[in-house]
Coordinates of C-alpha atoms in Angstrom, one line a residue:
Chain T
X1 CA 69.1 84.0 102.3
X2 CA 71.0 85.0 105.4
X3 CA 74.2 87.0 105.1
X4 CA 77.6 87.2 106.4
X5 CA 77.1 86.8 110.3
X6 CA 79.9 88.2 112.6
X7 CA 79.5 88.1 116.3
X8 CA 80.1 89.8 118.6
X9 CA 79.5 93.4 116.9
X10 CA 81.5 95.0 119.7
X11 CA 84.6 93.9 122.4
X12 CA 87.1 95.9 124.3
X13 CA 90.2 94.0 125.4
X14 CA 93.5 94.6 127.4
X15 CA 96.7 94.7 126.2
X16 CA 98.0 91.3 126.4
X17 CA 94.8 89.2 126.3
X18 CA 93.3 87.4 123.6
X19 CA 90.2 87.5 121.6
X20 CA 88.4 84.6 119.2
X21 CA 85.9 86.6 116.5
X22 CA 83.6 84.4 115.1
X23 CA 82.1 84.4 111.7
X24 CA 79.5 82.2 109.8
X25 CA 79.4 82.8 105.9
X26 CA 76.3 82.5 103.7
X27 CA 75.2 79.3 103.0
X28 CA 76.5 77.5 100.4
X29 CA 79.4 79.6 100.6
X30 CA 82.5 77.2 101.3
X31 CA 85.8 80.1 101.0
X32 CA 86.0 82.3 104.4
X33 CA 88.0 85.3 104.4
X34 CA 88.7 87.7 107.0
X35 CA 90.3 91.3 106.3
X36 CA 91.5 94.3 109.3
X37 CA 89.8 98.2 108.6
X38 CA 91.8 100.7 110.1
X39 CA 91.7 104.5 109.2
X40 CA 95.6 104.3 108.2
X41 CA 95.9 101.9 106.5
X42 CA 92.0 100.9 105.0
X43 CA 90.8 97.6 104.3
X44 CA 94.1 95.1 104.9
X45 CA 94.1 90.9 103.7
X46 CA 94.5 88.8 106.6
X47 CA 93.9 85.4 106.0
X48 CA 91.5 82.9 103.6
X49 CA 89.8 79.1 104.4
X50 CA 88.5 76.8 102.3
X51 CA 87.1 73.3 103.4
X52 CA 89.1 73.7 106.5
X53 CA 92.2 74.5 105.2
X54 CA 94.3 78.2 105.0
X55 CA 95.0 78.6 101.3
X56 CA 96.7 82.5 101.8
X57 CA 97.6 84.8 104.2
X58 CA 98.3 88.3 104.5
X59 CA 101.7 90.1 105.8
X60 CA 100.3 90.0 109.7
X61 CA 102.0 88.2 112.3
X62 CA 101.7 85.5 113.6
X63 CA 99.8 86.5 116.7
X64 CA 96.5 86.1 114.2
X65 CA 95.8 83.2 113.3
X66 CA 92.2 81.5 112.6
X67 CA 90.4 78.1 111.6
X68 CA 87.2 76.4 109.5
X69 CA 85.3 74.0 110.8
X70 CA 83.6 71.2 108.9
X71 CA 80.3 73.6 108.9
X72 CA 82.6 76.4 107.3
X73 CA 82.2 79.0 109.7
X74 CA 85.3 80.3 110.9
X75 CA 87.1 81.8 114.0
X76 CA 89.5 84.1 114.0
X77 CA 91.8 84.4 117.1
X78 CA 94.3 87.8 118.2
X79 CA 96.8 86.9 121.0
X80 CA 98.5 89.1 123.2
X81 CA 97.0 92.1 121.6
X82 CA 98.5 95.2 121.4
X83 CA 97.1 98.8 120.9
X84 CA 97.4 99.0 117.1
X85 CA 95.2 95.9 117.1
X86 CA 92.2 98.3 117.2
X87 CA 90.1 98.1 114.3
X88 CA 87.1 96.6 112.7
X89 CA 87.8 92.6 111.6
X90 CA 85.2 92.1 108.6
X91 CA 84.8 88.5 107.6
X92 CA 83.7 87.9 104.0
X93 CA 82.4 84.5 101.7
X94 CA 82.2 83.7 98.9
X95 CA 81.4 80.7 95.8
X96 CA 84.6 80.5 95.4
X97 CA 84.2 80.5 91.6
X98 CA 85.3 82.7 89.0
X99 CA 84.1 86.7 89.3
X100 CA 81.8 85.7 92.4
X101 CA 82.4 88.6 94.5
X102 CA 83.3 88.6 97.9
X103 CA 80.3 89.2 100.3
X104 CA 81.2 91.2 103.7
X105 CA 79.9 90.9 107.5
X106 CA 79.1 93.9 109.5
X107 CA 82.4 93.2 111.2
X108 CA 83.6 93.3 115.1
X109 CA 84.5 96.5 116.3
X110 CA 87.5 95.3 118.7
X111 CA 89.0 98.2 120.9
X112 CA 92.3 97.4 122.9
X113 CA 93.0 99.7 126.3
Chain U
X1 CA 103.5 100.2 98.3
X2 CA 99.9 101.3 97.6
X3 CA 98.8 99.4 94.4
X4 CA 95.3 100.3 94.8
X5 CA 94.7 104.4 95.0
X6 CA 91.8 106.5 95.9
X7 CA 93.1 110.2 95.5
X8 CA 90.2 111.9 96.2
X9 CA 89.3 111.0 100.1
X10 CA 85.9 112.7 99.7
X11 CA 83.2 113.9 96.6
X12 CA 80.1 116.4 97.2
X13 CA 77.3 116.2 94.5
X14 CA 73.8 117.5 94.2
X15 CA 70.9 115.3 93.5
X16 CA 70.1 114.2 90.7
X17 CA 73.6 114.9 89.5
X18 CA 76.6 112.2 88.3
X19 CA 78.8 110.9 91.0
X20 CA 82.3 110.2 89.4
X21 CA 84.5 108.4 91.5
X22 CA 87.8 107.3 90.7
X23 CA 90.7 104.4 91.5
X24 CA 94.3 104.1 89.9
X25 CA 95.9 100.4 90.2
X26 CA 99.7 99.6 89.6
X27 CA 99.4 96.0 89.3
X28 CA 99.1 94.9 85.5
X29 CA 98.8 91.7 87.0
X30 CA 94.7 92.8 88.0
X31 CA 92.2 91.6 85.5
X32 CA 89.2 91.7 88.0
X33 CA 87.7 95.2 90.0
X34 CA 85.1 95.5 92.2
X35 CA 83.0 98.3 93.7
X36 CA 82.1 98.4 97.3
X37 CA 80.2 100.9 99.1
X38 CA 79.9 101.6 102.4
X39 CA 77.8 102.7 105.4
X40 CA 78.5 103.6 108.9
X41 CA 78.5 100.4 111.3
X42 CA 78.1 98.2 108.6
X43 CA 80.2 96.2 106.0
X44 CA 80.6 96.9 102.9
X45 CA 78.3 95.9 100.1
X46 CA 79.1 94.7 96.6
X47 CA 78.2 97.4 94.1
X48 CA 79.9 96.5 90.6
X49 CA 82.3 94.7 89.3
X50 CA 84.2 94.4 85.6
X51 CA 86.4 92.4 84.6
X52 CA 89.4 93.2 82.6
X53 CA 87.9 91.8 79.0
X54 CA 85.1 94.8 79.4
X55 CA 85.6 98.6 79.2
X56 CA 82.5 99.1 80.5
X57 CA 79.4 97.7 82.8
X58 CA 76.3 99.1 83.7
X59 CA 74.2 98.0 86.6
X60 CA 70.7 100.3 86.9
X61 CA 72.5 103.6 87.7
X62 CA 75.9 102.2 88.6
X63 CA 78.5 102.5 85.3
X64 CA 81.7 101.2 86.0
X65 CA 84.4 101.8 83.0
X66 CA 87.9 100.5 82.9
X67 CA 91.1 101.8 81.2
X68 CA 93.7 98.7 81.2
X69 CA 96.0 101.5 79.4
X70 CA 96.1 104.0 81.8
X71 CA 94.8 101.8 84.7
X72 CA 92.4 103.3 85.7
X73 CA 88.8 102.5 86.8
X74 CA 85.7 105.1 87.4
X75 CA 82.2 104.5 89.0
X76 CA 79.6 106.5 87.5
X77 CA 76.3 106.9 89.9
X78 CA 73.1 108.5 87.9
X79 CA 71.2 110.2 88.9
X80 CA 72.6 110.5 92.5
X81 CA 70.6 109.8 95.4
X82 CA 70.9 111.2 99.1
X83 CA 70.9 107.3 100.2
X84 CA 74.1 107.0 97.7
X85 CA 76.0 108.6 100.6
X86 CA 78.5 106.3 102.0
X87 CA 82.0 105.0 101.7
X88 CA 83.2 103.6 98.2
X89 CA 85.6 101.5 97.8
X90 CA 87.6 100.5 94.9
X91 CA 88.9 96.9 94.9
X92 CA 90.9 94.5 92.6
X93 CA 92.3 91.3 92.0
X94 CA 94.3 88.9 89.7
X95 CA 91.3 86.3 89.4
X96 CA 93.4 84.3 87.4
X97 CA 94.6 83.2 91.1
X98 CA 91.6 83.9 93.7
X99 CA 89.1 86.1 93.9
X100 CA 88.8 86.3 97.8
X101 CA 92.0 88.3 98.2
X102 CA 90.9 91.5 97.2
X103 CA 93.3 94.5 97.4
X104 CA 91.3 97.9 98.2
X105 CA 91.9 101.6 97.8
X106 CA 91.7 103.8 100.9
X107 CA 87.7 104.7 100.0
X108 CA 86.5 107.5 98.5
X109 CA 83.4 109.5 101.1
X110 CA 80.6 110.5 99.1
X111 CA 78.0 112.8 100.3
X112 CA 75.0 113.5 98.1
X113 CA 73.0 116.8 99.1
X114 CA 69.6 117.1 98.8

């Protein structure tokens, strides 16, 4: 069974631009999550789909947002980035039933200059 | 507000030795804790998990024990392994609501030496 597939692996941006990560969970797996690594501050909540809908959201602005399509991969989308927006953006699926653990992409490195 | 902790940032063992690695929480509202490791370039990987009903879970050499009262949560690893080294990370959530919002400690490095 495939895993967690995040692409691209790597991207270096611009102050101000935008990026779109993509992410397509294992199959069968319906609930999408996407999380922010950074040294500071470790492995941080951002958002969580299911059937196309955000159920939860973490304490980021607004500038990240994201989306599920009827497939259930998901696309995650940074505008007018800024410098602490470096990190790596791991995307994660899951059953979405009790204790089924969350299962992780090898994430996109995403550098802002 | 760090409800999650990993105090120790890093852990050295020998081979063949036990790897204890350990996470404090502050939320008694967490009944479900995971174990993540890992590697460089890559994501991490579910380990172990217990839920709050357990003290204890076993997995091969992975051990995880839980202590609601003191809340705290330990990963035993034996023996260890050089291909043990890696980033662990301690994880928890309140199931009772969802289990993909996960909140994680800061990681833990462990190196196992040959």
């Amino acid at each position: 069974k495939a895993g967690v597939t995040q692409t691209p692996r790597y991207l270096i941006k611009t102050r101000g631009q935008q990026v779109t990560l993509s992410c397509s969970p294992i199959s069968g797996h319906r609930s999408v999550s996407w999380y922010q690594q950074t040294p500071g501050q470790g492995l941080q909540f951002l958002f969580e789909y299911f059937s196309e809908t955000q159920r939860n959201k973490g304490n980021f602005p607004g500038r990240f947002s994201g989306r599920q399509f009827s497939n259930s991969r998901s696309e995650m989308n940074v505008s007018t980035l800024e410098l602490g927006d470096s990190a790596l953006y791991l995307c994660a699926s899951t059953r979405d039933a009790a204790a089924s653990p969350l299962h992780f992409g090898n994430g996109t490195r995403l550098t802002v200059t | 507000d760090q409800q999650v902790k990993q105090n120790s940032p890093s852990l050295s063992v020998q081979e063949g030795r036990i790897s204890i690695l350990n996470c404090d929480y502050t939320n008694s509202m967490f009944d479900y804790f995971l174990w993540y490791k890992k590697y460089p370039a890559e994501g991490p990987t579910f380990l172990i998990s217990i839920s709050s009903i357990k003290d204890k879970n076993e997995d091969g050499r992975f051990t995880v024990f839980l202590n609601k009262s003191a809340k705290h949560l330990s990963l035993h690893i034996v023996p260890s392994q050089p291909g043990d080294s890696a980033v662990y990370f301690c994880a928890a959530n309140n199931s009772g609501g969802s289990n993909y919002k996960l909140t994680f400690g800061k990681g833990t490095l462990l190196t196992v030496n040959p």
